[in-house]
Amino acid sequence: MEDHELTQVSPAAKVPSRAQMGEISQREYEDRVQLMRLGKKSVLKRNFSFLTILGFSCAVLVTWEGTLMSFAPGLINGGPAGLVYGFLFVWAGNLTVFSTLCELVSMAPTSGGQYHWVSMLAPRRCARFLSYITGWLTVAGWQGTAASGAYLAGSMLQGVVAFTMPQYTGQTWQGTLIVWAVVLVAVFINTVVSSALPKIEGMILVLHIVGFFGVLITLLTFGAHGDASEVFANFRNGGWPTQGLSFFVGLLGLIFSFAGVDCSFHMCEEVQNPSVAVPRSIMGSLLINGLMGLAMVISMLFAATDIDAAINSKSGYPFIEIFFQATGSKAGTAVMASLIIFMTISAVVGVIATTSRMFWAFARDRALPAWRTLSKVDPTTHVPIWAIGVTSLISCLLALINIGSTVVYNALVSLSICGLYSSYLIASCTLLYRRTTGGFAMPDASSPLPALAEGDNAEGLIWGPWHVPGVLGIVNNSLACAYLLTMLFFSFWPPAPVSDAKDMNFSVLMTGAVVIFSIVYYLVWAKRDYKGPIREV
């Protein structure tokens, strides 16, 4: 990677002096000027430093905990060996994807993220439309992540109760009430004590790391320490014609454990020096979480003594049964599982924050219904209260679907993968298009940062401080696109050959519905308001 100095303010940019902005620090002045050159007002308070945004990213990503939650698909399709090699494959793929996207956030750090970058990179004739579709896919993906995170916390809590009290039979309405409780906690932290969010995320990061070592040491100390060949050479097939096909179908759970890496993108207008801090926090969280996730996968597989019993666990979560196989104690298992539940609830706090910022940014550019209201920022707390409320309300309403049909609910929350990966793919493809057609310049002291708004479309684009240079950047960008296409394709597959309608994967239907709705809404209404990222200043 190359770290270039940020470009100096050019007279052509017509930005106010530091004195004209009042009593602010040099760092805050530079952050405001950078955002002004992107056409946006600085209205959110920059509470996050590099370390606190790193904690935020790690707390949302929670890969080692997410890997445990999504253990079942990989155990059924791929088996122990498939989980290990699949994790390495997904981890490497995410490193290529986010080293690519970090080039974009370093160049244009706005809360809009993917749709803003697509608007400035895509060919002029289709930039506005592609940007609009990308924005809706990102909104849907993050809304699905918010709903699924709260749902996982609720269903795991019911699973732990069912494991410790075999007479308990969980009811779907109980799960819905737990979802509501989790969302309310997230709303309280994001509104009433929003100024303390960076500190809270820092404490969660500490618990994230300490909890990892607590669970890992317990598994290594009390686990069975099985045969290495059973871990690294034991593949399983969930009923597919070939083992390779089964392996790729089983990657969906591992993909979900890395979902939400772009959380810091949508918080960057609240980060100090975002062109540098956000890319470093993203890549740092990927490295930290990837290492911990891989270590946890291997430890869990060595500790497991009966894979079939884990898959068929009454709790619905194989990791709870494997904890019990390792410790032999229901109380110890419940304590370890409770840590995973707490970390999931903590992740929902960050997910609600990220989703609301995405809602707010898209509404700010007049792309959503009721954009005038959704784009408001509370003058006291400096957070988008209305966007937080709408995000949380949608999550609570989606939880009602779980009462009638768990299958339909799972299909809705599957948007967390399909929506986000689709937005990553469009942004990565447009970046590859621009960098191979000579659309970028290197920064120097005489070149202003571009004002990327209202269809400026990449004229005079300048690389930011985070940049993968030359041919290496093109290769990395191409690998990212290939990985995203592959994972997006297999995300639409069912977990087993379909024998009944309830076994189908409805994510393609949900994703298609979002795309169709956004196209229809754009043609009927939004094209009159949405002109791409608007210039506020």
Tab-separated table of C-alpha atoms in Angstrom, residues 120-285:
chain	number	residue	atom	x	y	z
A	120	MET	CA	-18.891	9.394	-9.524
A	121	LEU	CA	-17.331	6.385	-11.291
A	122	ALA	CA	-19.996	4.996	-13.624
A	123	PRO	CA	-20.327	6.214	-17.238
A	124	ARG	CA	-22.361	9.426	-17.368
A	125	ARG	CA	-25.259	7.874	-19.313
A	126	CYS	CA	-26.070	5.378	-16.550
A	127	ALA	CA	-24.449	6.866	-13.432
A	128	ARG	CA	-27.607	8.219	-11.822
A	129	PHE	CA	-29.610	5.023	-12.352
A	130	LEU	CA	-26.820	2.676	-11.222
A	131	SER	CA	-26.201	4.867	-8.190
A	132	TYR	CA	-29.872	4.738	-7.238
A	133	ILE	CA	-30.074	0.937	-7.521
A	134	THR	CA	-26.835	0.577	-5.543
A	135	GLY	CA	-28.215	2.795	-2.787
A	136	TRP	CA	-31.379	0.723	-2.440
A	137	LEU	CA	-29.381	-2.532	-2.375
A	138	THR	CA	-27.161	-1.112	0.364
A	139	VAL	CA	-30.136	0.129	2.394
A	140	ALA	CA	-31.878	-3.259	2.031
A	141	GLY	CA	-28.694	-5.141	2.902
A	142	TRP	CA	-28.108	-3.187	6.078
A	143	GLN	CA	-31.767	-3.331	7.065
A	144	GLY	CA	-31.603	-7.101	6.640
A	145	THR	CA	-28.465	-7.178	8.782
A	146	ALA	CA	-30.191	-5.200	11.542
A	147	ALA	CA	-33.198	-7.531	11.517
A	148	SER	CA	-31.107	-10.708	11.343
A	149	GLY	CA	-28.740	-9.638	14.132
A	150	ALA	CA	-31.589	-9.023	16.560
A	151	TYR	CA	-33.276	-12.259	15.455
A	152	LEU	CA	-30.100	-14.288	16.015
A	153	ALA	CA	-29.746	-12.879	19.527
A	154	GLY	CA	-33.339	-13.868	20.315
A	155	SER	CA	-33.172	-17.350	18.797
A	156	MET	CA	-29.845	-18.096	20.515
A	157	LEU	CA	-31.323	-17.076	23.859
A	158	GLN	CA	-34.214	-19.457	23.234
A	159	GLY	CA	-31.702	-22.110	22.174
A	160	VAL	CA	-29.737	-21.818	25.402
A	161	VAL	CA	-32.947	-22.080	27.438
A	162	ALA	CA	-34.009	-25.150	25.433
A	163	PHE	CA	-30.584	-26.715	25.982
A	164	THR	CA	-30.539	-26.166	29.750
A	165	MET	CA	-34.276	-26.875	30.205
A	166	PRO	CA	-35.272	-29.706	27.806
A	167	GLN	CA	-38.954	-29.288	28.738
A	168	TYR	CA	-38.984	-25.777	27.243
A	169	THR	CA	-40.527	-25.386	23.784
A	170	GLY	CA	-39.730	-22.040	22.261
A	171	GLN	CA	-42.542	-20.047	20.672
A	172	THR	CA	-42.041	-17.751	17.692
A	173	TRP	CA	-43.856	-14.869	19.400
A	174	GLN	CA	-41.351	-15.049	22.232
A	175	GLY	CA	-38.552	-14.659	19.714
A	176	THR	CA	-40.281	-11.601	18.275
A	177	LEU	CA	-40.536	-9.981	21.726
A	178	ILE	CA	-36.827	-10.596	22.305
A	179	VAL	CA	-36.058	-8.951	18.956
A	180	TRP	CA	-38.009	-5.892	20.079
A	181	ALA	CA	-36.101	-5.758	23.354
A	182	VAL	CA	-32.738	-5.954	21.565
A	183	VAL	CA	-33.742	-3.192	19.142
A	184	LEU	CA	-34.906	-0.967	22.017
A	185	VAL	CA	-31.529	-1.351	23.722
A	186	ALA	CA	-29.812	-0.360	20.475
A	187	VAL	CA	-32.103	2.671	20.063
A	188	PHE	CA	-31.421	3.834	23.622
A	189	ILE	CA	-27.647	3.711	23.130
A	190	ASN	CA	-27.821	5.367	19.707
A	191	THR	CA	-29.990	8.263	20.898
A	192	VAL	CA	-30.017	8.937	24.648
A	193	VAL	CA	-26.311	8.168	25.210
A	194	SER	CA	-25.115	8.601	21.614
A	195	SER	CA	-22.138	10.749	22.645
A	196	ALA	CA	-20.778	7.786	24.598
A	197	LEU	CA	-21.050	5.384	21.636
A	198	PRO	CA	-17.303	5.480	20.803
A	199	LYS	CA	-16.395	4.642	24.414
A	200	ILE	CA	-19.016	1.888	24.544
A	201	GLU	CA	-17.653	0.387	21.329
A	202	GLY	CA	-14.147	0.541	22.778
A	203	MET	CA	-15.276	-1.449	25.817
A	204	ILE	CA	-17.047	-3.937	23.546
A	205	LEU	CA	-13.781	-4.399	21.623
A	206	VAL	CA	-12.027	-5.294	24.878
A	207	LEU	CA	-14.758	-7.824	25.720
A	208	HIS	CA	-14.597	-9.133	22.139
A	209	ILE	CA	-10.898	-9.954	22.581
A	210	VAL	CA	-11.051	-11.106	26.218
A	211	GLY	CA	-14.093	-13.277	25.477
A	212	PHE	CA	-12.271	-14.875	22.556
A	213	PHE	CA	-9.379	-15.966	24.745
A	214	GLY	CA	-11.773	-17.125	27.465
A	215	VAL	CA	-13.666	-19.424	25.084
A	216	LEU	CA	-10.507	-20.531	23.246
A	217	ILE	CA	-8.622	-21.457	26.427
A	218	THR	CA	-11.657	-23.351	27.714
A	219	LEU	CA	-11.907	-25.373	24.509
A	220	LEU	CA	-8.162	-26.078	24.428
A	221	THR	CA	-8.101	-27.054	28.108
A	222	PHE	CA	-11.222	-29.216	28.357
A	223	GLY	CA	-11.770	-30.224	24.729
A	224	ALA	CA	-11.156	-33.731	23.382
A	225	HIS	CA	-8.257	-32.738	21.069
A	226	GLY	CA	-9.373	-35.013	18.243
A	227	ASP	CA	-7.405	-36.394	15.337
A	228	ALA	CA	-6.050	-33.761	12.915
A	229	SER	CA	-7.174	-35.824	9.924
A	230	GLU	CA	-10.774	-35.537	11.176
A	231	VAL	CA	-10.440	-31.767	11.050
A	232	PHE	CA	-8.351	-31.092	7.948
A	233	ALA	CA	-9.305	-34.050	5.736
A	234	ASN	CA	-12.899	-34.854	6.691
A	235	PHE	CA	-15.296	-33.439	4.067
A	236	ARG	CA	-19.080	-33.824	4.115
A	237	ASN	CA	-21.654	-33.604	1.345
A	238	GLY	CA	-25.161	-32.307	2.038
A	239	GLY	CA	-26.675	-34.267	-0.858
A	240	TRP	CA	-25.205	-32.442	-3.866
A	241	PRO	CA	-23.831	-34.213	-6.978
A	242	THR	CA	-20.220	-33.213	-6.243
A	243	GLN	CA	-18.185	-32.357	-3.176
A	244	GLY	CA	-17.023	-29.104	-4.780
A	245	LEU	CA	-20.599	-27.909	-5.225
A	246	SER	CA	-21.406	-28.850	-1.632
A	247	PHE	CA	-18.340	-26.909	-0.471
A	248	PHE	CA	-19.447	-23.676	-2.171
A	249	VAL	CA	-23.034	-24.013	-0.944
A	250	GLY	CA	-21.698	-24.378	2.603
A	251	LEU	CA	-19.811	-21.077	2.412
A	252	LEU	CA	-22.962	-19.030	3.059
A	253	GLY	CA	-22.585	-19.215	6.850
A	254	LEU	CA	-18.957	-18.096	6.633
A	255	ILE	CA	-19.937	-15.242	4.325
A	256	PHE	CA	-22.461	-14.092	6.924
A	257	SER	CA	-19.776	-14.125	9.640
A	258	PHE	CA	-17.936	-11.430	7.651
A	259	ALA	CA	-21.086	-9.433	6.822
A	260	GLY	CA	-20.975	-5.741	7.641
A	261	VAL	CA	-17.320	-4.961	7.034
A	262	ASP	CA	-18.398	-1.706	5.361
A	263	CYS	CA	-19.914	-0.383	8.613
A	264	SER	CA	-17.153	2.202	9.026
A	265	PHE	CA	-17.797	3.556	5.522
A	266	HIS	CA	-21.206	4.810	6.582
A	267	MET	CA	-19.864	6.303	9.827
A	268	CYS	CA	-16.976	8.168	8.189
A	269	GLU	CA	-18.548	11.627	8.556
A	270	GLU	CA	-18.213	11.076	12.316
A	271	VAL	CA	-14.544	10.024	12.129
A	272	GLN	CA	-11.480	12.239	12.457
A	273	ASN	CA	-9.216	12.077	9.389
A	274	PRO	CA	-11.497	9.515	7.687
A	275	SER	CA	-9.418	9.161	4.502
A	276	VAL	CA	-6.732	7.465	6.567
A	277	ALA	CA	-8.483	6.221	9.707
A	278	VAL	CA	-11.398	4.407	8.039
A	279	PRO	CA	-9.347	2.279	5.571
A	280	ARG	CA	-6.922	1.338	8.314
A	281	SER	CA	-9.759	0.425	10.692
A	282	ILE	CA	-11.450	-1.710	8.022
A	283	MET	CA	-8.311	-3.637	7.128
A	284	GLY	CA	-7.257	-3.858	10.775
A	285	SER	CA	-10.615	-5.308	11.814
